[in-house]
Coordinates of C-alpha atoms in Angstrom, one line a residue:
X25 CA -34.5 64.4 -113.0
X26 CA -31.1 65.4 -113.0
X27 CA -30.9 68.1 -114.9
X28 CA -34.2 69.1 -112.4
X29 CA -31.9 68.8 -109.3
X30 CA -29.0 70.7 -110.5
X31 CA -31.1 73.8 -111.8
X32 CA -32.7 74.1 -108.2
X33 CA -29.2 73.7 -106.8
X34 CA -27.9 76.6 -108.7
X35 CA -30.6 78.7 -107.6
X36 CA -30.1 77.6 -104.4
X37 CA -25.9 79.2 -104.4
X38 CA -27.8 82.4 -106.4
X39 CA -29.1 83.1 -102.8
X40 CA -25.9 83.9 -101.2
X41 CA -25.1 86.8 -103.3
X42 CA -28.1 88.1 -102.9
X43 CA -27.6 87.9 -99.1
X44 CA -24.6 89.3 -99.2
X45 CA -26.3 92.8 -101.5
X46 CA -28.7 93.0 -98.6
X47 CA -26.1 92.4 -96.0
X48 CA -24.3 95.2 -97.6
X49 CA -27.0 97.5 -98.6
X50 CA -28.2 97.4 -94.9
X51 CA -24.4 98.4 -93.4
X52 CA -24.9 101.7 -96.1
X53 CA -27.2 103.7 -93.9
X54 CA -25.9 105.6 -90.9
X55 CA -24.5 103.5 -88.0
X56 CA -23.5 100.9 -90.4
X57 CA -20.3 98.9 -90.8
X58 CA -18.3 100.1 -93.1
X59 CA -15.9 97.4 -93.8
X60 CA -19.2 95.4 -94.6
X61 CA -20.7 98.3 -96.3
X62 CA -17.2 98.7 -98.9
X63 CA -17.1 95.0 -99.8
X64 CA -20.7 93.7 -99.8
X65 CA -22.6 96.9 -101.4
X66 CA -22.1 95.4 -104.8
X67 CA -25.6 95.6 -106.7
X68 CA -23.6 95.0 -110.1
X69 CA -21.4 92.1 -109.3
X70 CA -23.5 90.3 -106.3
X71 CA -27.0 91.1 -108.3
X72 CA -25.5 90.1 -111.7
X73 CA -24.0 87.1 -110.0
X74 CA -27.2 85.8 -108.8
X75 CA -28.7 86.5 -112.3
X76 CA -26.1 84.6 -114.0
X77 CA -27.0 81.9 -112.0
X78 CA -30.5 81.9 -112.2
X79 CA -30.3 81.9 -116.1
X80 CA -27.7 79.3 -116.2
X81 CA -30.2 77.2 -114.1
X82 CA -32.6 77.9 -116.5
X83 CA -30.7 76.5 -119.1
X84 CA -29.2 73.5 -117.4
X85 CA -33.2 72.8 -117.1
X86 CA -34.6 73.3 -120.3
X87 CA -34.7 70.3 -123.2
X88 CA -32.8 71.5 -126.3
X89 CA -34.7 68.8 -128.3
X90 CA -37.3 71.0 -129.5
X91 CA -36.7 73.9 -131.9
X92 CA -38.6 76.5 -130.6
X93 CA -36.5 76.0 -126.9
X94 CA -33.9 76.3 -128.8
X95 CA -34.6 79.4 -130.5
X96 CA -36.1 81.2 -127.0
X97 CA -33.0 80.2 -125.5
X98 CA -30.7 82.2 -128.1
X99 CA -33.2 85.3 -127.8
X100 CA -33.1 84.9 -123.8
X101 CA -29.2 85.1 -124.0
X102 CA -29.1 87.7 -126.5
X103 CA -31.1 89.8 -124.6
X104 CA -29.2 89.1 -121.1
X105 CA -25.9 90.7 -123.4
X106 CA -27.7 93.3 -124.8
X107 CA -29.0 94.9 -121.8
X108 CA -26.5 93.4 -119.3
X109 CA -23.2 94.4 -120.5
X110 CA -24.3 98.8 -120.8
X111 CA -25.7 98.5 -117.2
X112 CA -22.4 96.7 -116.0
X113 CA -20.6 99.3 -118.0
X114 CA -23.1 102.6 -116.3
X115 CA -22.3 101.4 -112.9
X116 CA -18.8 101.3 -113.4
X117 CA -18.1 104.5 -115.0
X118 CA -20.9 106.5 -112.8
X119 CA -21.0 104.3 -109.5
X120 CA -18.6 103.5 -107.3
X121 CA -17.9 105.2 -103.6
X122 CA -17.2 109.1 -104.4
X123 CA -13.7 110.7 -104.0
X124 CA -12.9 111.8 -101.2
X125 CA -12.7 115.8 -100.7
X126 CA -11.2 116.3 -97.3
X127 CA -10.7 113.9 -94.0
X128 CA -10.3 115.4 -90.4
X129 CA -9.0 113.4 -87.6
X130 CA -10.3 114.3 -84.1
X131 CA -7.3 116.0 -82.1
X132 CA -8.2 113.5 -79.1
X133 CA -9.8 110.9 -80.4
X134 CA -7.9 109.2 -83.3
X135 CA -10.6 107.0 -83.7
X136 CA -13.0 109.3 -84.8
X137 CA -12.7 111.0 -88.4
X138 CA -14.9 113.3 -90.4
X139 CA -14.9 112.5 -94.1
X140 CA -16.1 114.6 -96.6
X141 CA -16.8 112.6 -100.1
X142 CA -18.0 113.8 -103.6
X143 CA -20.6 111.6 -104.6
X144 CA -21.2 113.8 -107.6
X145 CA -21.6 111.9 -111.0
X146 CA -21.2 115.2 -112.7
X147 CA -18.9 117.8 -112.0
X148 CA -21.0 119.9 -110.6
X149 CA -19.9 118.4 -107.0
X150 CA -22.5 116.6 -104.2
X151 CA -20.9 116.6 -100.7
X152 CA -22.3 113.7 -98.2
X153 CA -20.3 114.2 -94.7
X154 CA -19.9 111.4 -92.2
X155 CA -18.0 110.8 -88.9
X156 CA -16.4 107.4 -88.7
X157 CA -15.6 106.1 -85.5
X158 CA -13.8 102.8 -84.8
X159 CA -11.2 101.2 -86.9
X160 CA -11.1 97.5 -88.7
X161 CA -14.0 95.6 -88.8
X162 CA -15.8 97.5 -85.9
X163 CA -15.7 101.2 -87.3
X164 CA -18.9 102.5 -88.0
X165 CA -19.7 105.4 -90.8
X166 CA -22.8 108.3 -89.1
X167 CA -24.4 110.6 -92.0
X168 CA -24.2 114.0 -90.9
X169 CA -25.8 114.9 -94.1
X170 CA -25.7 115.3 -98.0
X171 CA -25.2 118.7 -99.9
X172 CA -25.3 120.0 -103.2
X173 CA -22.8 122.5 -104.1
X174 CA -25.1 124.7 -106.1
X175 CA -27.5 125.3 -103.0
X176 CA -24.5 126.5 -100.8
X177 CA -25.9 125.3 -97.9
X178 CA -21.9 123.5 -97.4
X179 CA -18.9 125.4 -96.8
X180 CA -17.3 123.5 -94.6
X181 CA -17.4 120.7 -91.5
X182 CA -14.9 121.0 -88.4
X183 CA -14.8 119.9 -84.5
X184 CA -15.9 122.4 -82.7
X185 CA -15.5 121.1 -79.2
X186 CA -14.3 117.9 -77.4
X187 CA -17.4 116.0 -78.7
X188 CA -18.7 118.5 -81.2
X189 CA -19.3 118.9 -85.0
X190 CA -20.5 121.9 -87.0
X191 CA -21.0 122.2 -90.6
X192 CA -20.9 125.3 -91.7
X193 CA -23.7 126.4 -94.9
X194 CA -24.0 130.3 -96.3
X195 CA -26.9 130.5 -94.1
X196 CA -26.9 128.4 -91.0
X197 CA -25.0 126.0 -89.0
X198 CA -25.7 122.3 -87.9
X199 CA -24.3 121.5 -84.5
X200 CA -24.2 117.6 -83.4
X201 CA -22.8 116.0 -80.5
X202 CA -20.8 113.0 -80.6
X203 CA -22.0 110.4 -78.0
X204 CA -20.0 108.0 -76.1
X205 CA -20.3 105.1 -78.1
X206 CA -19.8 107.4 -81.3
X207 CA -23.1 108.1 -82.7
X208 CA -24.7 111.2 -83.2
X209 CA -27.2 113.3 -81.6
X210 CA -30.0 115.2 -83.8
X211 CA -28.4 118.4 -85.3
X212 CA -29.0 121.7 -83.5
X213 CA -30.0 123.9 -86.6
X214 CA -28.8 127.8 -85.9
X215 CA -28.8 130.9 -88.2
X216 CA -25.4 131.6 -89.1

C-alpha cells in the first residue's frame, strides 16, 4: 500500500513539468512572452523530467520478488538509456534558440527591437524575424515571418516609418504596422 501511494505521488510532481512544457510551448507562438517562452520551452529537460518520474514510479511500484519483474525491469531501463541518452544528445547539438544574425532597435521607441535569428540546423541559413516589444517579464516576441536563404525571398528587415516594418525579399516587400500596444497588423504584400 505504500509503495502504491508513493508511485501515484510521483506521478502526481511529473505533472508540473509537463505544465510548465505547455506553459512554455504556448508563450512560442507570436504574441507570446518571451521570458516564459526562453526558460519554460524545454521539451528535453521538462519532458525527460516527467518521464524520469513516471518510470521511477513504476519501479517504486512493482514487486522485485518475481523473476520475470525483474528481468522486464532491466530491459525497461535499458531501453530508457538506449534511446534516451541520443535524443538528449540530438536536441542539444541541433536544438536550441538560433543565433542571432542582426538586432535593430527602433530610433524612438527603445522598447521595441527587430531580431533577426538563424534557426538553421545546417549551414545553409533559415531566417525567422520578430519584433519584440516590452522589456523583463512583460516583453512580448511578434513573428514577422520565417525565410529560407536559398529561396531569396529575405534580404533584409528595417523601420521604415514611425510605426513601420518592411522586409525586403528579391521580389517583393512585406509592410506591417506596429500597433499601439505593439502587435502587428497583417503584412501589406507589394512587388518590389
Amino acid at each position: 500500500m505504500r509503495r502504491r501511494q508513493i508511485a501515484w505521488g510521483l506521478r502526481g510532481v511529473a505533472l508540473a513539468p509537463v505544465l510548465t512544457y505547455v506553459a512554455g510551448r504556448h508563450a512560442s507562438h507570436s504574441g507570446g512572452l518571451v521570458e516564459v517562452e526562453h526558460w519554460f520551452n524545454r521539451p528535453v529537460l521538462l519532458v525527460g523530467a516527467a518521464t524520469v518520474l513516471i518510470v521511477v514510479s513504476l519501479i517504486v511500484e512493482l514487486d522485485f520478488r518475481a523473476r520475470l519483474s525483474q528481468v522486464g525491469c532491466a530491459a525497461g531501463l535499458v531501453a530508457l538509456v538506449f534511446g534516451g541518452v541520443p535524443i538528449v544528445v540530438l536536441s542539444y547539438v541541433f536544438g536550441g534558440e538560433g543565433r542571432w544574425v542582426e538586432r535593430k532597435i527602433h530610433p524612438d521607441h527603445p522598447d521595441r527591437v527587430l531580431t533577426v535569428t538563424d534557426i538553421a540546423f545546417s549551414i545553409d541559413p533559415i531566417y525567422r524575424v520578430e519584433l519584440v516589444t516590452g522589456s523583463g517579464w512583460s516583453a512580448r516576441h511578434w513573428n514577422l515571418g520565417t525565410w529560407d536563404a536559398d529561396s531569396g525571398d529575405f534580404t533584409r528587415v528595417e523601420w521604415s516609418g514611425p510605426d513601420r516594418i518592411t522586409v525586403t525579399g528579391r521580389t517583393e516587400l512585406r509592410v506591417f504596422d506596429v500597433r499601439p500596444d505593439g502587435s502587428l497588423s497583417e503584412p501589406r504584400v507589394l512587388p518590389r
